[in-house]
Each structure stands twice: as structure tokens, then as C-alpha cells.
Amino acid sequence: MPASTSANADRRDYPIWNRVAETQPRAELEALQLARLRELVTRVSHVPFYRDQLSHRDITAQSIRSLEDIGKLPFTTKADMRRQHPLGLLAVPRASLSRIHGSSGTTGKPTFVAYTAGDLDLWSELCARFLVAGGLKPEHTAQVAFGYGLFTGGLGLHYGLERVGATVIPAAAGNTRRQIEIMRDLGSEVLICTPSYALTIADTARELGMDARTLPIRIGHFGGEPWTEDMRREIEDALDIDAFNNYGLSEIIGPGVSGECPARTGMHIQEDHFIVECLEPETLEPLPEGEPGELVITSLTREAMPMVRYRTRDIARLYRTPCACGRTTIRMSRLAGRSDDMLIIRGVNVFPSQIEEALLRVEGTTPHYFVEVSRPATLDEVHVKVEIHPEIFSDRMDRMQALCERISREIQTVAGIRAHVDLVEPRSIERFVGKANRVLDKRGLPE
Ligand code: DLL
């Protein structure tokens, strides 16, 4: 891995938050996983969705004799979650919930994920582990520039930082000038946000005539969207920091599924709580180590909404070779793409079908559209070309402008993103034979 360009503390000195859990011998870890997997099968057999599938396959906890037997269990998909909307997958009584988050899906409705107090406690522990692995210390002041709300990034990281004992500034996403002001006034040493937002902060600081490297930030924990090694170098150079990658998804817990250690040769998976399989996305057969495949995650200890073999659609590689940091857990690579058409725009998950749904809500538009995503500077921009019906097409600029605004508002409502809308003449957008390709992603991210 490339050496950090920054002049920060020697990363080898970073401690391990939970030495017992993070460095336990593989045999012990796997025995723990097996015991937890069996318990999980028993627990989910009270959830009607899982009960039906397990009894159909004649599977009980006794059927699971080795970790390989996980292959006998059914998969869970986002579509299953939608069918169980809003909380059909609950494995505990509704009254014992402590919090509900949500994640965007292919329709305007979020899919909900529920947590008990025990789940929230676990979540903080898991975030604490990767934050400490990436240099967080109790004496640090950390600024969270993730959205707080249904999105798991803000609150998830917030409580992880508090667990370690850091001082947390819940700045939340947006208002970059204010972020910089807060950072300087309060001396934030740790920045928590998406990688693209880190670059925006650096750019804005430069626009304000500052040297971004003189900002107090020394460490960044970034995740929630794909990024590259080049982007890491750019961020590290621009802000003079060490930048660490962390991964997670709402359905499983949020951030905290995996994160980098000082060696930065992949993100350590928190295997005492998750089993991650890497499968060929079409055949769903296990792949040899190092081959890119779809990550399928089982959450072993989640109480409110445990997931059995959740198909993440995220494509990555798994590495089982020992890591220099002493942790014994397997690592996952950066994501190499997705096996569905989900886009992540400024950290928001967006499906092209959501744009289609927004268009259907506006009279006079057609379902013929084309989406172009670019990153002219550091932030994602979305342009949507929309065909309109001939009778609506008008010479009146004000009418056309009003229609654009209406469509843009609907896209914001359904997909949660701001898009520039261009109306185009009837039949000017390519018609597809077979699988339509309505998206051009020009951001140069891994595919
Ligand atoms: O993005 C959870 C999260 C928040 C992770 C903050 C890390 C930091 P969702 O909104 O459900 O949850 O989106 C999950 O985002 O399936 C990946 O496709 C993508 N993703 C998350 N982290 C990374 C990462 C949160 N480090 C989806 N690199 C996942 C690439 C990531 N993609």
C-alpha cells in the first residue's frame, strides 16, 4: 500500500480497541461464529418470513454443523425487505425497539431497519473498533459531517466516537464554510464524512484563501460511497491527514461492518458479529480467495432485525492472509462496483427507477430519460434529460422552466437528490432494444 504522505503520528502506534475480539485465534473465532450461527437460526425461526423458508428446506439449528453449512440457508434480498415493509422482519416485540433508521430503495419509500438497546450498544462498539484502528484517541475532537436522520452515517459514527471518549461535534452534512469555521474554532482533529465531502472541504478552504493543510484535521474516517486510492492520496495531500476507509450498510447495522487498520491493506470485517461470504453474483457459488464477487452478509448477533445471508449487491474481494496489525479477521477490498444499478450520489443511494417514478408523477413527461452523473469538481452533479409529450412542448420559456422545476422537485422527493433537468424534444432519446442503459456515470469510479 502507498505510504502516507502526511506528517502525522506513526500509524503503527495505534492501539486496538477490543484486543480479545479483534485478535482472537482463528479457531476460536470460527467456533464462536458457528455457535452464534446456530443461535441465529433458532432466533429467526420465530420470524414468519424466515420460519417459512427454513421449514420449507427442513433446516433447524441442528442442521448447521460447520460454517460451510451456511450455504444451506436462504438468501435475503432488498426485495424481501420491501415485501416485509415496514417491520415484518422484526425478531423482537415492537415495544423493545430503541431506534429505527431507514435506507433508500428502488421506490420512494425507505426500507426500515430497527435496533434494540443491545443493537445500539453493539453498533457503538463496532464503530469504536474501526475508529481506534484508524487513530482515534479519547482526547480528540471529532467533527461529524454526515447527515443525521434516517441515514445511519451520522448517529452511528456519533455514538462510536462517544464510546471511545472523544469530543463529538455533530456538525451534520452541508454548509461547508460553517464546517471550516467550526473546525478552526474548535480545533477538530478528526473528520467523519464521505470522501467526496472531504475534498469539497479542502476546495472550499482554498477558495476562502486558506491553505487547507493548515486546518487542524489530522485524521479522516471516510465511507458511505465508493472511492479510489487516487482519491485517498488527493485527500491526504490536500488536508495533510491520514484517511481511512470504512464500510457498512443500513440493512446490516450501518457503518461498522468493516474498517481499515494502520496497515491499510483492506478493511477488517468484524467477524465475531458478521459472516461475510464472497459469491459469484449469478451462480451464487463461493469464489476462491481474492476473486471479486458479491458480498453476502449474515448478522450473527443483531437482536431486532437479524439478517440471514443478505445480498448486498456490493462487489469486493476478501483477503484471508495475516495482517501486519495483529488482527486476525479477514479483510475486504475497496468495493469494485455493484451487481445492480444503484448509484451513490453525494452519499445518497439512488436507483434509476426512482427517477422514472418521479417522472411518472409529472403530467406531460414520458418515461424516456437519460441520467448523466459527473463530478466536475469534488461533488457529484446529476443531469437528467427528459422527453416530453409533443402537445406539452411549448415555445414559452416560462412554462418549460416551471416544468423543469416541477420535475426536479419530484426527483428530490422520490430520490432525495437535486438534479438539473433538461427537457428534450419528443423521440430524441435513444430507444433501447433489450436492457435499457439510461445512465452514464462519468465520475471515473471503480466499476
Ligand atoms: O452508507 C452506511 C455507512 C455510513 C457506511 C457511513 C460508512 C460510513 P447505506 O446508506 O445503506 O449505508 O448504503 C450502503 O453504501 O451497500 C455500499 O454500496 C456503499 N458504501 C458504504 N460504505 C462504502 C465504502 C451506509 N467505504 C451502501 N466504499 C453499501 C464504497 C460504500 N461503498
PDB file of C-alpha atoms and ligand atoms in Angstrom, residues 78 102-104 123 130 146 150-154 157 192-195 221-227 244-258 267 310 312-315 332-338 342 344 347-349 446, ligand 1:
ATOM      1  CA  LYS A  78     -33.791  -5.878  -0.579  1.00  0.00           C
ATOM      2  CA  GLY A 102     -34.057   3.818   7.047  1.00  0.00           C
ATOM      3  CA  SER A 103     -32.339   3.402   3.760  1.00  0.00           C
ATOM      4  CA  SER A 104     -33.450   4.422   0.316  1.00  0.00           C
ATOM      5  CA  TRP A 123     -23.115  -0.646  16.948  1.00  0.00           C
ATOM      6  CA  PHE A 130     -12.515   0.861  13.434  1.00  0.00           C
ATOM      7  CA  PHE A 146     -22.565  13.114   7.799  1.00  0.00           C
ATOM      8  CA  LEU A 150     -32.725   8.108   8.899  1.00  0.00           C
ATOM      9  CA  PHE A 151     -29.277   7.717   7.299  1.00  0.00           C
ATOM     10  CA  THR A 152     -27.076   5.588   9.554  1.00  0.00           C
ATOM     11  CA  GLY A 153     -23.850   7.545   8.996  1.00  0.00           C
ATOM     12  CA  GLY A 154     -24.424  10.450  11.406  1.00  0.00           C
ATOM     13  CA  LEU A 157     -20.463   7.290  13.978  1.00  0.00           C
ATOM     14  CA  ILE A 192     -16.031  11.987   9.639  1.00  0.00           C
ATOM     15  CA  CYS A 193     -17.860  12.216   6.293  1.00  0.00           C
ATOM     16  CA  THR A 194     -17.968  10.874   2.754  1.00  0.00           C
ATOM     17  CA  PRO A 195     -14.649  11.001   0.885  1.00  0.00           C
ATOM     18  CA  HIS A 221     -12.642   8.337   8.565  1.00  0.00           C
ATOM     19  CA  PHE A 222     -14.496   8.165   5.284  1.00  0.00           C
ATOM     20  CA  GLY A 223     -17.164   5.834   3.928  1.00  0.00           C
ATOM     21  CA  GLY A 224     -20.692   5.533   2.625  1.00  0.00           C
ATOM     22  CA  GLU A 225     -19.710   5.776  -1.051  1.00  0.00           C
ATOM     23  CA  PRO A 226     -17.089   4.340  -3.393  1.00  0.00           C
ATOM     24  CA  TRP A 227     -13.690   5.998  -3.672  1.00  0.00           C
ATOM     25  CA  PHE A 244      -9.148   5.622   6.474  1.00  0.00           C
ATOM     26  CA  ASN A 245     -11.896   3.728   4.696  1.00  0.00           C
ATOM     27  CA  ASN A 246     -14.873   2.164   6.481  1.00  0.00           C
ATOM     28  CA  TYR A 247     -17.799   0.198   5.117  1.00  0.00           C
ATOM     29  CA  GLY A 248     -21.275  -0.765   6.178  1.00  0.00           C
ATOM     30  CA  LEU A 249     -24.890  -0.756   5.109  1.00  0.00           C
ATOM     31  CA  SER A 250     -28.098   0.037   6.902  1.00  0.00           C
ATOM     32  CA  GLU A 251     -29.680  -3.376   6.447  1.00  0.00           C
ATOM     33  CA  ILE A 252     -26.850  -4.974   8.401  1.00  0.00           C
ATOM     34  CA  ILE A 253     -26.234  -2.263  11.028  1.00  0.00           C
ATOM     35  CA  GLY A 254     -24.880   0.858   9.250  1.00  0.00           C
ATOM     36  CA  PRO A 255     -21.193   1.807   9.429  1.00  0.00           C
ATOM     37  CA  GLY A 256     -19.191  -0.687  11.478  1.00  0.00           C
ATOM     38  CA  VAL A 257     -19.251  -3.817   9.325  1.00  0.00           C
ATOM     39  CA  SER A 258     -15.588  -3.282   8.435  1.00  0.00           C
ATOM     40  CA  MET A 267     -10.981  -3.332   5.709  1.00  0.00           C
ATOM     41  CA  TYR A 310     -28.255 -10.579   2.964  1.00  0.00           C
ATOM     42  CA  THR A 312     -25.576  -6.611  -0.538  1.00  0.00           C
ATOM     43  CA  ARG A 313     -25.019  -6.352  -4.339  1.00  0.00           C
ATOM     44  CA  ASP A 314     -21.630  -4.879  -3.424  1.00  0.00           C
ATOM     45  CA  ILE A 315     -18.722  -6.400  -5.331  1.00  0.00           C
ATOM     46  CA  MET A 332     -12.322  -6.892   2.269  1.00  0.00           C
ATOM     47  CA  SER A 333     -11.024  -4.759  -0.582  1.00  0.00           C
ATOM     48  CA  ARG A 334     -12.451  -1.452  -1.642  1.00  0.00           C
ATOM     49  CA  LEU A 335     -15.696  -2.004  -3.477  1.00  0.00           C
ATOM     50  CA  ALA A 336     -15.222  -2.793  -7.135  1.00  0.00           C
ATOM     51  CA  GLY A 337     -18.795  -1.876  -8.052  1.00  0.00           C
ATOM     52  CA  ARG A 338     -22.296  -3.216  -7.617  1.00  0.00           C
ATOM     53  CA  MET A 342     -27.711   1.537  -7.711  1.00  0.00           C
ATOM     54  CA  ILE A 344     -24.420   6.633  -4.873  1.00  0.00           C
ATOM     55  CA  GLY A 347     -23.678   9.676  -0.355  1.00  0.00           C
ATOM     56  CA  VAL A 348     -27.345   9.095  -1.197  1.00  0.00           C
ATOM     57  CA  ASN A 349     -28.285   5.732  -2.697  1.00  0.00           C
ATOM     58  CA  PRO A 446     -14.415   1.677  -9.962  1.00  0.00           C
TER      59      PRO A 446
HETATM   60  O1  DLL B   1     -23.823   4.178   3.695  1.00  0.00           O
HETATM   61  C1  DLL B   1     -23.571   3.183   5.882  1.00  0.00           C
HETATM   62  C2  DLL B   1     -22.310   3.942   6.076  1.00  0.00           C
HETATM   63  C3  DLL B   1     -22.367   5.235   6.520  1.00  0.00           C
HETATM   64  C4  DLL B   1     -21.081   3.331   5.864  1.00  0.00           C
HETATM   65  C5  DLL B   1     -21.195   5.924   6.733  1.00  0.00           C
HETATM   66  C6  DLL B   1     -19.902   4.011   6.115  1.00  0.00           C
HETATM   67  C7  DLL B   1     -19.966   5.320   6.547  1.00  0.00           C
HETATM   68  P1  DLL B   1     -26.455   2.828   3.252  1.00  0.00           P
HETATM   69  O2  DLL B   1     -26.964   4.214   3.083  1.00  0.00           O
HETATM   70  O3  DLL B   1     -27.418   1.741   3.496  1.00  0.00           O
HETATM   71  O4  DLL B   1     -25.452   2.767   4.451  1.00  0.00           O
HETATM   72  O5  DLL B   1     -25.591   2.500   1.966  1.00  0.00           O
HETATM   73  C8  DLL B   1     -24.902   1.288   1.887  1.00  0.00           C
HETATM   74  O6  DLL B   1     -23.176   2.289   0.519  1.00  0.00           O
HETATM   75  O7  DLL B   1     -24.061  -1.148   0.161  1.00  0.00           O
HETATM   76  C9  DLL B   1     -22.214   0.366  -0.467  1.00  0.00           C
HETATM   77  O8  DLL B   1     -22.705   0.244  -1.789  1.00  0.00           O
HETATM   78  C10 DLL B   1     -21.994   1.845  -0.135  1.00  0.00           C
HETATM   79  N1  DLL B   1     -20.843   2.028   0.754  1.00  0.00           N
HETATM   80  C11 DLL B   1     -20.851   2.135   2.098  1.00  0.00           C
HETATM   81  N2  DLL B   1     -19.579   2.300   2.546  1.00  0.00           N
HETATM   82  C12 DLL B   1     -18.766   2.258   1.456  1.00  0.00           C
HETATM   83  C13 DLL B   1     -17.349   2.337   1.253  1.00  0.00           C
HETATM   84  C14 DLL B   1     -24.255   3.447   4.561  1.00  0.00           C
HETATM   85  N3  DLL B   1     -16.478   2.526   2.244  1.00  0.00           N
HETATM   86  C15 DLL B   1     -24.115   1.209   0.596  1.00  0.00           C
HETATM   87  N4  DLL B   1     -16.893   2.234  -0.024  1.00  0.00           N
HETATM   88  C16 DLL B   1     -23.292  -0.040   0.541  1.00  0.00           C
HETATM   89  C17 DLL B   1     -17.740   2.056  -1.059  1.00  0.00           C
HETATM   90  C18 DLL B   1     -19.578   2.079   0.313  1.00  0.00           C
HETATM   91  N5  DLL B   1     -19.074   1.996  -0.926  1.00  0.00           N
END
